[in-house]
PDB file of C-alpha atoms in Angstrom:
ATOM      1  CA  UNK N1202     161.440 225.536  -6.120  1.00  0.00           C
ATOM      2  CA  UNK N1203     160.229 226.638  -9.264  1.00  0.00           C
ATOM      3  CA  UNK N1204     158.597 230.307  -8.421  1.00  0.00           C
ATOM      4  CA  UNK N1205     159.164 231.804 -11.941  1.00  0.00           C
ATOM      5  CA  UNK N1206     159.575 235.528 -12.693  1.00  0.00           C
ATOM      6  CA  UNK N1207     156.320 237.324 -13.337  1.00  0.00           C
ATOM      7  CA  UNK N1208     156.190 240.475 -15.622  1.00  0.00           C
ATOM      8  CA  UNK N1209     156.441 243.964 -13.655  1.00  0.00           C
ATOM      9  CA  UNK N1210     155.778 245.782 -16.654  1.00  0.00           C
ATOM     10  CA  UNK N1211     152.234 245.600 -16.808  1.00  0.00           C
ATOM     11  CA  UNK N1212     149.357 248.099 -18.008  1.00  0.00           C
ATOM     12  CA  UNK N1213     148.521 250.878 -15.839  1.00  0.00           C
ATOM     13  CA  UNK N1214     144.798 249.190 -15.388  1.00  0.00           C
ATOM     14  CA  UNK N1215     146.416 246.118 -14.196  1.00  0.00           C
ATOM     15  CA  UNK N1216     148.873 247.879 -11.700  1.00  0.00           C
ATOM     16  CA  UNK N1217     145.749 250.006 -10.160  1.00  0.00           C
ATOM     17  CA  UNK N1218     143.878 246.523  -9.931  1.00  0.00           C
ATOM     18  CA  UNK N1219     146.650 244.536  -8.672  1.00  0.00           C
ATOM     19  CA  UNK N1220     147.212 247.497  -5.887  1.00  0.00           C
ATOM     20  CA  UNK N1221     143.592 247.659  -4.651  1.00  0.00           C
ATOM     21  CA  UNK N1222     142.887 244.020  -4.376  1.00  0.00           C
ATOM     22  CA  UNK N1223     146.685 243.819  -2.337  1.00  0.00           C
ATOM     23  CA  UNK N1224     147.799 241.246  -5.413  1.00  0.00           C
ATOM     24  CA  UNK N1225     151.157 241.953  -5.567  1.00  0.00           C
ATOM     25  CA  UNK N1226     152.077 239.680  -8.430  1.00  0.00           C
ATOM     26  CA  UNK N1227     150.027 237.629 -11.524  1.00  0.00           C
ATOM     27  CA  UNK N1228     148.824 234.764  -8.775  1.00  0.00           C
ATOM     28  CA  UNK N1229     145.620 235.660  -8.944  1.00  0.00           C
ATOM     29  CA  UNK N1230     145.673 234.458 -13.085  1.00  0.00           C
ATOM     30  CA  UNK N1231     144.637 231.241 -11.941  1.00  0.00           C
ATOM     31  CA  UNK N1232     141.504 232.450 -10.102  1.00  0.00           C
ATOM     32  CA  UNK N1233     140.052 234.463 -12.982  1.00  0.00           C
ATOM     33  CA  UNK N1234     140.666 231.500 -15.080  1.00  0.00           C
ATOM     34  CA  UNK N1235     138.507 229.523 -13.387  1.00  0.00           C
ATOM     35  CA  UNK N1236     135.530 232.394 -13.011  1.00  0.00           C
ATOM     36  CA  UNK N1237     135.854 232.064 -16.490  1.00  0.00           C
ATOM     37  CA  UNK N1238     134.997 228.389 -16.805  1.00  0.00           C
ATOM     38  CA  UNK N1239     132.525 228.700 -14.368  1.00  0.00           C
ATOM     39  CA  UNK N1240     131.047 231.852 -15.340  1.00  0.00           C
ATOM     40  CA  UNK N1241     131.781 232.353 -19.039  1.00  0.00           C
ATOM     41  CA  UNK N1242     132.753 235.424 -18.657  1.00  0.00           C
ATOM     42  CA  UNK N1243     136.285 236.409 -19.653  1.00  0.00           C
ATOM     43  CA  UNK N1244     138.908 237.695 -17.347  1.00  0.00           C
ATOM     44  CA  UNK N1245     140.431 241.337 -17.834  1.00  0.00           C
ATOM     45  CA  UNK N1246     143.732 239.738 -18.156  1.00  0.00           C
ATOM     46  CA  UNK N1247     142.237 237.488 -20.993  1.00  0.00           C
ATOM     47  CA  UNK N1248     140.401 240.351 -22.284  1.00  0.00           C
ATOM     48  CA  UNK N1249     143.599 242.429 -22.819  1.00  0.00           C
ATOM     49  CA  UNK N1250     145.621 239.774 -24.408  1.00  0.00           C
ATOM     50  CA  UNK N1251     142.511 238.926 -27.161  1.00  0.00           C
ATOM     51  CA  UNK N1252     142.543 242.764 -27.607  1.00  0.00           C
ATOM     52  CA  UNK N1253     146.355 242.599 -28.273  1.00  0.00           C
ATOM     53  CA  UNK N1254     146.153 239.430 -30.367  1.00  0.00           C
ATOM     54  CA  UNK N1255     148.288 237.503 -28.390  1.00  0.00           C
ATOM     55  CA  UNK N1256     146.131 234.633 -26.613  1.00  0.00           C
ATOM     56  CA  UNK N1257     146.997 231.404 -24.856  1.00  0.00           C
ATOM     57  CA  UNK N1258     145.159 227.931 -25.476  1.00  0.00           C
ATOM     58  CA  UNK N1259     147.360 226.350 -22.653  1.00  0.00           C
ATOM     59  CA  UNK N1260     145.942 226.756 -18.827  1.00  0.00           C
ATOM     60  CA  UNK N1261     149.849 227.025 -17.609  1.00  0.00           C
ATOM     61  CA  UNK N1262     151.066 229.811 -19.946  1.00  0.00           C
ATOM     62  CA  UNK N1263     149.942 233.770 -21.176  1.00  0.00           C
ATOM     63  CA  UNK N1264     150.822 236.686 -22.794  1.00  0.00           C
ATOM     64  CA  UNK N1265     151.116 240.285 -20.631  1.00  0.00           C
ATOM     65  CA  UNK N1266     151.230 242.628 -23.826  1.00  0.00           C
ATOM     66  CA  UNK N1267     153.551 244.867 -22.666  1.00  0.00           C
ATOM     67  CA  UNK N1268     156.019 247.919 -24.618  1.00  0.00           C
ATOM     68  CA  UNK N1269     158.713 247.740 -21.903  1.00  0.00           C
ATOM     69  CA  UNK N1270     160.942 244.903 -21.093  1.00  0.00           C
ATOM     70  CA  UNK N1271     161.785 244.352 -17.629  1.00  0.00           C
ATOM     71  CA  UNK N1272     164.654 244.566 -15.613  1.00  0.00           C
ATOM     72  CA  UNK N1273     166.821 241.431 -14.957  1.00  0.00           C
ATOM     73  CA  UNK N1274     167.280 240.404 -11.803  1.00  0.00           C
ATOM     74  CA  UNK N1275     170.301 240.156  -9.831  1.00  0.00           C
ATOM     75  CA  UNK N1276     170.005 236.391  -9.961  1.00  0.00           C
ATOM     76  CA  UNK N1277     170.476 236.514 -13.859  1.00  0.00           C
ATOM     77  CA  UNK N1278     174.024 236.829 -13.478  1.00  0.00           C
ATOM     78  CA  UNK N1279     173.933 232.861 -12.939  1.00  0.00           C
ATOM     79  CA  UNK N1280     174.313 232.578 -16.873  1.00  0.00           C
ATOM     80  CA  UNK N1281     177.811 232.788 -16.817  1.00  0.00           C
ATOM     81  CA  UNK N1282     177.467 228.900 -14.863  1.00  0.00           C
ATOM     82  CA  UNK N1283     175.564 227.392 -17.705  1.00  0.00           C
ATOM     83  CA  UNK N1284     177.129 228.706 -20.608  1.00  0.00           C
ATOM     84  CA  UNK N1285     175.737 225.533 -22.767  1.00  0.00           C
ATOM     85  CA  UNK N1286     171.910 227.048 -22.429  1.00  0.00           C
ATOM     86  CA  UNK N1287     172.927 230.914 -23.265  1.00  0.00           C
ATOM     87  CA  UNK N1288     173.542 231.593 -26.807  1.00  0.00           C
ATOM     88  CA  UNK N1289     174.529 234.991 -28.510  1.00  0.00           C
ATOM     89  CA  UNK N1290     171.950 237.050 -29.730  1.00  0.00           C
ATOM     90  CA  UNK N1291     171.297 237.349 -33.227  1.00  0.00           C
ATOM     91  CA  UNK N1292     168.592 239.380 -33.640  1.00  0.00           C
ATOM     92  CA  UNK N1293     168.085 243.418 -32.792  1.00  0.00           C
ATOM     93  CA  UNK N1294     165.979 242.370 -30.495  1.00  0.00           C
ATOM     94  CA  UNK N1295     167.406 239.703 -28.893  1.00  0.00           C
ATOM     95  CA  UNK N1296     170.648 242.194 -28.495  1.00  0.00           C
ATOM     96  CA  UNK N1297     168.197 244.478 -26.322  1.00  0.00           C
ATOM     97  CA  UNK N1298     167.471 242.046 -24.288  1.00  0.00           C
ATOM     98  CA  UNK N1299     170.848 240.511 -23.845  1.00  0.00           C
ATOM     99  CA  UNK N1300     171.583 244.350 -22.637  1.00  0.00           C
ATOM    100  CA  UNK N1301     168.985 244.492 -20.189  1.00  0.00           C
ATOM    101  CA  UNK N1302     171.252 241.868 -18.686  1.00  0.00           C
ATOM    102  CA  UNK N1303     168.788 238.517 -19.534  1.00  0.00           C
ATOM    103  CA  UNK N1304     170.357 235.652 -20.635  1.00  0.00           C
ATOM    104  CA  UNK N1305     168.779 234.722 -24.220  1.00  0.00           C
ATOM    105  CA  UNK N1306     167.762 231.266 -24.453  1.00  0.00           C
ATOM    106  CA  UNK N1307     166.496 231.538 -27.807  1.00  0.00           C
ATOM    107  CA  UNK N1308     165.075 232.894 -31.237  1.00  0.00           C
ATOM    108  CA  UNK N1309     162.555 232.251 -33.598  1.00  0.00           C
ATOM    109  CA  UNK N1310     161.123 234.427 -36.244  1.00  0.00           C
ATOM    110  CA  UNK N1311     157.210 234.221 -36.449  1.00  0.00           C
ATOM    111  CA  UNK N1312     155.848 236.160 -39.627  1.00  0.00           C
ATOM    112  CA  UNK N1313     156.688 239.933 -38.380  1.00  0.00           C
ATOM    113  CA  UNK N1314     157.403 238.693 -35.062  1.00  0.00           C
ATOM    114  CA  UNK N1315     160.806 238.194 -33.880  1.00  0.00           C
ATOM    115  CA  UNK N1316     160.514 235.882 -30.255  1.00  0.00           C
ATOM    116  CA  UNK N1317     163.314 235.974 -28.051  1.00  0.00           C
ATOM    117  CA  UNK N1318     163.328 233.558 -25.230  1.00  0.00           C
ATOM    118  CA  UNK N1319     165.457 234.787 -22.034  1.00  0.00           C
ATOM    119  CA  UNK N1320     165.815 233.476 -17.978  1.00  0.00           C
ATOM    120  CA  UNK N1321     166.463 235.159 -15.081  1.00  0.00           C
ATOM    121  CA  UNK N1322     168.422 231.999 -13.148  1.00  0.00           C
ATOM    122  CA  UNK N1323     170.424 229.392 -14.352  1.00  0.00           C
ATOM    123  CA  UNK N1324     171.579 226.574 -11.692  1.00  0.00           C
ATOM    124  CA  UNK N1325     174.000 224.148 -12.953  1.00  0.00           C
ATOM    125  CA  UNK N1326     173.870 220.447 -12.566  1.00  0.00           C
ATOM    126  CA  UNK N1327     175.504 216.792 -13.193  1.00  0.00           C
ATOM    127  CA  UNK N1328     177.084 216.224 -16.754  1.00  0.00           C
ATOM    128  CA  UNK N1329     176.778 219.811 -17.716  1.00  0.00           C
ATOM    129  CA  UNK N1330     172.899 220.257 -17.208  1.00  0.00           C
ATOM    130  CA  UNK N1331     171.405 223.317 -16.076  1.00  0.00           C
ATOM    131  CA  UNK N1332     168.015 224.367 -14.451  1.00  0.00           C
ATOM    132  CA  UNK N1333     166.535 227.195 -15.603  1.00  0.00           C
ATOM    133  CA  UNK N1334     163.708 229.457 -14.081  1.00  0.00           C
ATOM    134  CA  UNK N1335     162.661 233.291 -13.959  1.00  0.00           C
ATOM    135  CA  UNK N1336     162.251 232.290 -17.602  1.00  0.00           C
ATOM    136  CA  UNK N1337     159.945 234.408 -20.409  1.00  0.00           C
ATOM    137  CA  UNK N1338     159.613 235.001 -23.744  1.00  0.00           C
ATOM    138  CA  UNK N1339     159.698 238.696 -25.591  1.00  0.00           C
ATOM    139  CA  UNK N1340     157.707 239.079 -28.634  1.00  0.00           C
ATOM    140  CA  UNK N1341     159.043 241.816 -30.790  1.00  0.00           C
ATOM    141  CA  UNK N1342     158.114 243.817 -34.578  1.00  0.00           C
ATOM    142  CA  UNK N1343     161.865 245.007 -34.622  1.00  0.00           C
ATOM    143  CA  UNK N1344     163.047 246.278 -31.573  1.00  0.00           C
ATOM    144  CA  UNK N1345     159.590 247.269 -30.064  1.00  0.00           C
ATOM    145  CA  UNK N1346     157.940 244.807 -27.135  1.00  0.00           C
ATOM    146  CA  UNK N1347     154.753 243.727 -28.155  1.00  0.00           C
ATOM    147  CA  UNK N1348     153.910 241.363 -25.412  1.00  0.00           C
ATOM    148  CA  UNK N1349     156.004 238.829 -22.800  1.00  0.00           C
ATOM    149  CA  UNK N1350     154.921 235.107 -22.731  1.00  0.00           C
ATOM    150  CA  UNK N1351     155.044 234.068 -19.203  1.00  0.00           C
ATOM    151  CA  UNK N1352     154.404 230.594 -17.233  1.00  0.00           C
ATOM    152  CA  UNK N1353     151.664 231.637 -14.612  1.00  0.00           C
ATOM    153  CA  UNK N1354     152.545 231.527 -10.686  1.00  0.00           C
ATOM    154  CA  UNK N1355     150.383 228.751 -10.223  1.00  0.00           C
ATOM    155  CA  UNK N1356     151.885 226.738 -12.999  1.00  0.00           C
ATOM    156  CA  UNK N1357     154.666 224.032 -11.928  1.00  0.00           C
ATOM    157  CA  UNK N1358     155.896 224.524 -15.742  1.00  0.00           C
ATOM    158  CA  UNK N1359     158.663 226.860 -16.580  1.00  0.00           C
ATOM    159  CA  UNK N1360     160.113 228.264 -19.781  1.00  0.00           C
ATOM    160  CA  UNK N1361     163.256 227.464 -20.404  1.00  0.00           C
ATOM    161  CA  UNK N1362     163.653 228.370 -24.352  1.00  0.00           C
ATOM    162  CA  UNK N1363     162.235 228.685 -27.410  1.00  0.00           C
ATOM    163  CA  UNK N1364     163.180 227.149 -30.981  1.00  0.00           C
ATOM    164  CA  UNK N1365     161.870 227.228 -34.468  1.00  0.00           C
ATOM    165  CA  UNK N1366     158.960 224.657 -34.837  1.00  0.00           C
ATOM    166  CA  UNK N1367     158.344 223.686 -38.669  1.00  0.00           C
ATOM    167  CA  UNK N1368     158.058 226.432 -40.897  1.00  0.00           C
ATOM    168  CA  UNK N1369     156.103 228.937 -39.230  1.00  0.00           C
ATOM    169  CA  UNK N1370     156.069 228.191 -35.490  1.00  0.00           C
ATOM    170  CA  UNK N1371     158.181 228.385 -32.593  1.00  0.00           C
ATOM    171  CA  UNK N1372     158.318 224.958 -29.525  1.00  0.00           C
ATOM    172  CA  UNK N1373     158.742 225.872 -26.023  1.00  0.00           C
ATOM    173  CA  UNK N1374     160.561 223.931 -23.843  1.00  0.00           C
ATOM    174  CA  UNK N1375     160.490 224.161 -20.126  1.00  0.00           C
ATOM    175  CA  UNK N1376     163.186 225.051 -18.384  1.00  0.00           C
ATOM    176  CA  UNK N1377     164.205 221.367 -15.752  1.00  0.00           C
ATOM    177  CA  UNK N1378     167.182 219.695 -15.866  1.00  0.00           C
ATOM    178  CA  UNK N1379     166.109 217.660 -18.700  1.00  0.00           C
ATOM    179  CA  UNK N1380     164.168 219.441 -20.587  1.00  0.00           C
ATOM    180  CA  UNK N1381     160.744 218.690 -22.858  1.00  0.00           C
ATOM    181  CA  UNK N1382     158.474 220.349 -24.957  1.00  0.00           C
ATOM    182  CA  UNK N1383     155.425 222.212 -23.318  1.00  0.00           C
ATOM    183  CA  UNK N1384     153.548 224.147 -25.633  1.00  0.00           C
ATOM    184  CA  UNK N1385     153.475 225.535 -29.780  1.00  0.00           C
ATOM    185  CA  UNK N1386     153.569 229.021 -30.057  1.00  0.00           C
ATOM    186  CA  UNK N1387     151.497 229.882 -34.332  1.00  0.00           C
ATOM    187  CA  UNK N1388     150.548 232.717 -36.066  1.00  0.00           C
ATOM    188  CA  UNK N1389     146.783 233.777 -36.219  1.00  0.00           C
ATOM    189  CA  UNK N1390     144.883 236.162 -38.024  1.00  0.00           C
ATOM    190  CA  UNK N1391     144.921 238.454 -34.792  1.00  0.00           C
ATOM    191  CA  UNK N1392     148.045 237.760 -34.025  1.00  0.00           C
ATOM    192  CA  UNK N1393     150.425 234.851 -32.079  1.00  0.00           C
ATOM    193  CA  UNK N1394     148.354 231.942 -30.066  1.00  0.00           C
ATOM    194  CA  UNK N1395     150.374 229.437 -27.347  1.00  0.00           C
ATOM    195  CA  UNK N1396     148.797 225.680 -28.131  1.00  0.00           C
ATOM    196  CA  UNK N1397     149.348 222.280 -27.680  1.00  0.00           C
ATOM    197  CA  UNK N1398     152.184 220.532 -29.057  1.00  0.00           C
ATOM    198  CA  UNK N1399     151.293 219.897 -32.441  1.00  0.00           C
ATOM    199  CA  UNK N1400     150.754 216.109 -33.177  1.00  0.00           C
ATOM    200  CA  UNK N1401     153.587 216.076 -35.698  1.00  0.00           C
ATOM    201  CA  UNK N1402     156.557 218.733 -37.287  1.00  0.00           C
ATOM    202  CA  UNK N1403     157.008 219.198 -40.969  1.00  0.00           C
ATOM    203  CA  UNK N1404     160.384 218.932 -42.064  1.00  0.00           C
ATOM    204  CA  UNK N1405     162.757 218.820 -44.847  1.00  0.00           C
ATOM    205  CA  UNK N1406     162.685 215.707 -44.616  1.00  0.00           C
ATOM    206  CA  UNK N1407     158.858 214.694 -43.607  1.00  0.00           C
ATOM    207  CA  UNK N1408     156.770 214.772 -40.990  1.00  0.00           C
ATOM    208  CA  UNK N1409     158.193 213.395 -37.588  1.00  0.00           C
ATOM    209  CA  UNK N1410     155.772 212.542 -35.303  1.00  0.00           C
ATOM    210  CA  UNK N1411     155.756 213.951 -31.964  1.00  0.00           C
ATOM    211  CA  UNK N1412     157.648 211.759 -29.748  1.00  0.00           C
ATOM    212  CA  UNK N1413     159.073 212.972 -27.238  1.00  0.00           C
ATOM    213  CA  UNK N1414     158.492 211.502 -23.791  1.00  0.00           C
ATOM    214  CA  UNK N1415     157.512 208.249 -25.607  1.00  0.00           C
ATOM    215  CA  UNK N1416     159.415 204.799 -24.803  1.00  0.00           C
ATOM    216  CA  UNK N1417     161.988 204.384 -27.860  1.00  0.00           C
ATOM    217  CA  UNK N1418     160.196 200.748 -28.520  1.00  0.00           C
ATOM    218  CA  UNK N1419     156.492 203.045 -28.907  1.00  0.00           C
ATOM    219  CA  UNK N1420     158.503 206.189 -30.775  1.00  0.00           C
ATOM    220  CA  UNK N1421     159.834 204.143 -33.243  1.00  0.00           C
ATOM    221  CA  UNK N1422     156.398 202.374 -33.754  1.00  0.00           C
ATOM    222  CA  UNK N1423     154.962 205.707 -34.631  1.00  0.00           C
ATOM    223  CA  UNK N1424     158.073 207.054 -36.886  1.00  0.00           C
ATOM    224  CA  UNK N1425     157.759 203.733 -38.786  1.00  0.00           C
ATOM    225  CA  UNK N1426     154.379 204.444 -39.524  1.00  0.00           C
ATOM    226  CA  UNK N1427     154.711 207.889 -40.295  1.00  0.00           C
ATOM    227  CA  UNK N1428     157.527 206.408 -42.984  1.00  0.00           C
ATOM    228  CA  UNK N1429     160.780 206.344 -41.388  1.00  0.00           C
ATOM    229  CA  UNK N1430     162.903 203.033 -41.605  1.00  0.00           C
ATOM    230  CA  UNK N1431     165.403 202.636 -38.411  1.00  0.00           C
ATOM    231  CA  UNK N1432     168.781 202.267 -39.243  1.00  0.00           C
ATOM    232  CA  UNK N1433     169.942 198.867 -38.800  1.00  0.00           C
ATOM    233  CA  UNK N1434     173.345 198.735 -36.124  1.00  0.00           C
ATOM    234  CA  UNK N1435     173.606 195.259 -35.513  1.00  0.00           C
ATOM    235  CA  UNK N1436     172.862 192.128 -33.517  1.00  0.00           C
ATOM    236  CA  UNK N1437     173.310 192.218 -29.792  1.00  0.00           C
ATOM    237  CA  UNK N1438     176.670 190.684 -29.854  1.00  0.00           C
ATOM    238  CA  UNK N1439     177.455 193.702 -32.128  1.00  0.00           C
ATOM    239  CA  UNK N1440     177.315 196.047 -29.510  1.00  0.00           C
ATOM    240  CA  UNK N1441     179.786 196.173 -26.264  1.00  0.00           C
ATOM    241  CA  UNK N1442     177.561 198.269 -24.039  1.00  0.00           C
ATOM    242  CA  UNK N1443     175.221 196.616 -22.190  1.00  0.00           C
ATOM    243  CA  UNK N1444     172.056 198.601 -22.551  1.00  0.00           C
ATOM    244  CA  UNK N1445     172.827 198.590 -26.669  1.00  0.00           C
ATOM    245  CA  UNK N1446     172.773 194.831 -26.426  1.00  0.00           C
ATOM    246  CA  UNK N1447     169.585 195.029 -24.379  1.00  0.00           C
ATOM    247  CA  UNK N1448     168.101 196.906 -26.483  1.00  0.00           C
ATOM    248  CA  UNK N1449     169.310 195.603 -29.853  1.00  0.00           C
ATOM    249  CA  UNK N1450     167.500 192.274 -28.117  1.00  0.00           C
ATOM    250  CA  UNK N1451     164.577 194.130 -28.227  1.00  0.00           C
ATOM    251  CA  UNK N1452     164.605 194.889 -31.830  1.00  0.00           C
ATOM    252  CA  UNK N1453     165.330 198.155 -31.264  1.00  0.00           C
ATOM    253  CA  UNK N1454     168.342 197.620 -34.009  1.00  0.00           C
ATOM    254  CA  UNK N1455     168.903 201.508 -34.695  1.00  0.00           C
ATOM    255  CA  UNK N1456     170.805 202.189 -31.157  1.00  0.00           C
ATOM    256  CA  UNK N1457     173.806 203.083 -32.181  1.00  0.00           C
ATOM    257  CA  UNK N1458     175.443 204.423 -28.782  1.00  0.00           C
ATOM    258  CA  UNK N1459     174.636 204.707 -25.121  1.00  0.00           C
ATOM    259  CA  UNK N1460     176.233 206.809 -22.525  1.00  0.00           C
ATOM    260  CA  UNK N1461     177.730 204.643 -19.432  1.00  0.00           C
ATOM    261  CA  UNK N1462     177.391 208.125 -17.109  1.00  0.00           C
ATOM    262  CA  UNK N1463     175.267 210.610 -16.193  1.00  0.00           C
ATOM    263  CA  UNK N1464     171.924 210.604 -17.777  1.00  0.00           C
ATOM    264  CA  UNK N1465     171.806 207.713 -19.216  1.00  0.00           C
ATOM    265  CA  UNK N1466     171.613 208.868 -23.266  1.00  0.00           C
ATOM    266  CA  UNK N1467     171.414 206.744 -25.903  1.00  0.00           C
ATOM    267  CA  UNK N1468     171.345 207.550 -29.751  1.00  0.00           C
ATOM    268  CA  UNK N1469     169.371 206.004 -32.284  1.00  0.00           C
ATOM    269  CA  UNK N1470     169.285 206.879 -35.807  1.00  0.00           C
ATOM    270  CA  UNK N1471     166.525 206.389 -38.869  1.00  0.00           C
ATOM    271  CA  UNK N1472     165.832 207.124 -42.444  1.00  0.00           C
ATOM    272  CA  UNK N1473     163.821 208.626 -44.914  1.00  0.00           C
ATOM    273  CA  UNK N1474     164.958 209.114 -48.472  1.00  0.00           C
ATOM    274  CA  UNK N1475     167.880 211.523 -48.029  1.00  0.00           C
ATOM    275  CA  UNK N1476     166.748 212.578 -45.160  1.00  0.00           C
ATOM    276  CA  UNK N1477     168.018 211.973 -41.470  1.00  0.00           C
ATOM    277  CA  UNK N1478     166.411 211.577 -38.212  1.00  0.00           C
ATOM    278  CA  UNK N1479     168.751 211.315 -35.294  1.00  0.00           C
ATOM    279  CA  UNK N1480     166.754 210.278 -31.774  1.00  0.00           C
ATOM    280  CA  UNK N1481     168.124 211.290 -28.462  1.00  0.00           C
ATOM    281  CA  UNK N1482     166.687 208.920 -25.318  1.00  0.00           C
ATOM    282  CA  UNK N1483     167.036 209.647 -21.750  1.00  0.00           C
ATOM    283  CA  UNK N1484     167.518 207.050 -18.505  1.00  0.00           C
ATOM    284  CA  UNK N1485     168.865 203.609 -17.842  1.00  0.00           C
ATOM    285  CA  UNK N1486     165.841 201.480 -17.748  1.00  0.00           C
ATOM    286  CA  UNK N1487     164.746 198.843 -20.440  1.00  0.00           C
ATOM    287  CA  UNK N1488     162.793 201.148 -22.510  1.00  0.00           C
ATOM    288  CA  UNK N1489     164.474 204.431 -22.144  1.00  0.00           C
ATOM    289  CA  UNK N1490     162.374 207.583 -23.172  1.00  0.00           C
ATOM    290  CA  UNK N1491     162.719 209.996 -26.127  1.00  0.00           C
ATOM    291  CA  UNK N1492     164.343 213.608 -25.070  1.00  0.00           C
ATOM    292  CA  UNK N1493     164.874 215.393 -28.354  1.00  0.00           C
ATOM    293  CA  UNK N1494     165.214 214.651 -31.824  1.00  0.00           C
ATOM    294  CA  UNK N1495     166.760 216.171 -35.607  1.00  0.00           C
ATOM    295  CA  UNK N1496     166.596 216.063 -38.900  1.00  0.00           C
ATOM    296  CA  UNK N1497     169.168 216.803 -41.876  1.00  0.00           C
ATOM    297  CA  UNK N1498     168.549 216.312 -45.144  1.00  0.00           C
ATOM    298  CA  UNK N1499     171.201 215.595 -47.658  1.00  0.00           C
TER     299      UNK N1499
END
């Protein structure tokens, strides 16, 4: 279900290789990948993204570096069904792309780098959620393509957008109905790297711990440690929702709302200073788990 679009624009080494093996695709990533573990010896496709300075710490995900974006595919007319995931493009290069008929998913500026996330399919769902697939990210100086990020055919990840991570790093998020946080993408002295998610994000207001997928009653464990103080909504008999009272028996005192419908989100809410941290949980179980998060600072 999720087969994700694969760059066509790649070198002419690649093409002549992928040709005379019958490969018509990247599938065969996940082979070289493991001659390299078992052989030590790097892949071509590896060797061509060190050479580029654009390598990937992540098994799932790579960079192609590429100069030429490629063409959308007839599927990425879907956009216009899941308006909520396609935003306008800001940057030149994010207008290119937009042109080439890609829906842009997002932007984050990297040093010189400008990355522009864009997908290929959107399928809409309940309570205004949207799948999306075919899914890559450009990385640009200006308007010129310096390499695509891509989620390799073996991978059941997608990428469904980037955004800015801290103050010098982008967070991809993959591209399901709900969506979560897959990979960092940081500068290096060669160039961009994809990583793990970091273990926390800087922000104005602090660090924030990274939560998400975490039970609220363990995320706001680690945000209390990390200096946060949870706002403080009320008893149980405070609340009328059900699942506020439930969880306001709990301790969890900082709900302040939960949806009755569709996915099940509740809102909790925390403090730091002048700072704060608003905590977005998904489902209708006891201990509902953390989807997204944000900070504002006063």
């Amino acid at each position: 279900m999720k087969q994700l679009f694969l760059p066509t624009a790649m070198s002419a080494l690649a093409m002549l290789a992928a040709c005379s093996s019958g490969d018509h695709g990247r599938g065969s990533d996940a082979s070289d990948t493991a001659s390299e573990a078992a052989t030590g010896v790097m892949s071509e496709a590896a060797m061509a993204e060190k050479k580029a300075g654009f390598t990937s710490e992540v098994r799932e995900l790579a960079f192609d570096p590429v100069s030429q974006l490629p063409k959308a595919p007839a599927s990425a007319a879907s956009r216009s069904e899941c308006a909520g995931q396609v935003i306008d493009a800001k940057s030149a290069a994010a207008r290119e792309v937009a042109k080439a008929g890609w829906g842009v998913t997002g932007e984050a500026k990297l040093g010189a780098y400008q990355l522009v996330s864009f997908a290929g399919s959107f399928e809409p769902g309940t309570s205004g959620s949207c799948f999306v697939s075919k899914g890559n990210i450009g990385v640009f100086e200006g308007t010129a393509l310096r390499a695509i990020a891509y989620a390799r055919s073996s991978s059941k990840e997608t990428i469904g957008r980037i955004q800015p991570f801290g103050k010098d790093g982008a967070r991809i998020w993959h591209g399901d109905i709900v969506p979560a946080p897959i990979a960092d993408i940081r500068r290096s002295a060669q160039g961009l790297v994809i990583g793990k998610l970091a273990a926390e994000e800087k922000t104005c207001g602090g660090a924030v711990p990274t939560i998400n997928d975490m039970p609220i009653t363990h995320a706001r464990k680690a945000l209390i440690a990390a200096g946060w103080t949870p706002a403080n909504h009320g008893v149980p008999d405070d609340h009328i929702d059900e699942r506020e009272q439930a969880l306001a028996l709990l301790g969890v005192t900082e709900v302040e709302s939960c949806s009755g419908t569709g996915f099940g989100y509740c809102s909790f809410d925390y403090r730091k200073g002048k700072a704060k941290l608003g905590v977005t949980t998904v489902g209708d179980n006891e201990d509902p788990t953390v989807s997204d998060y944000g900070v504002s600072c006063d």
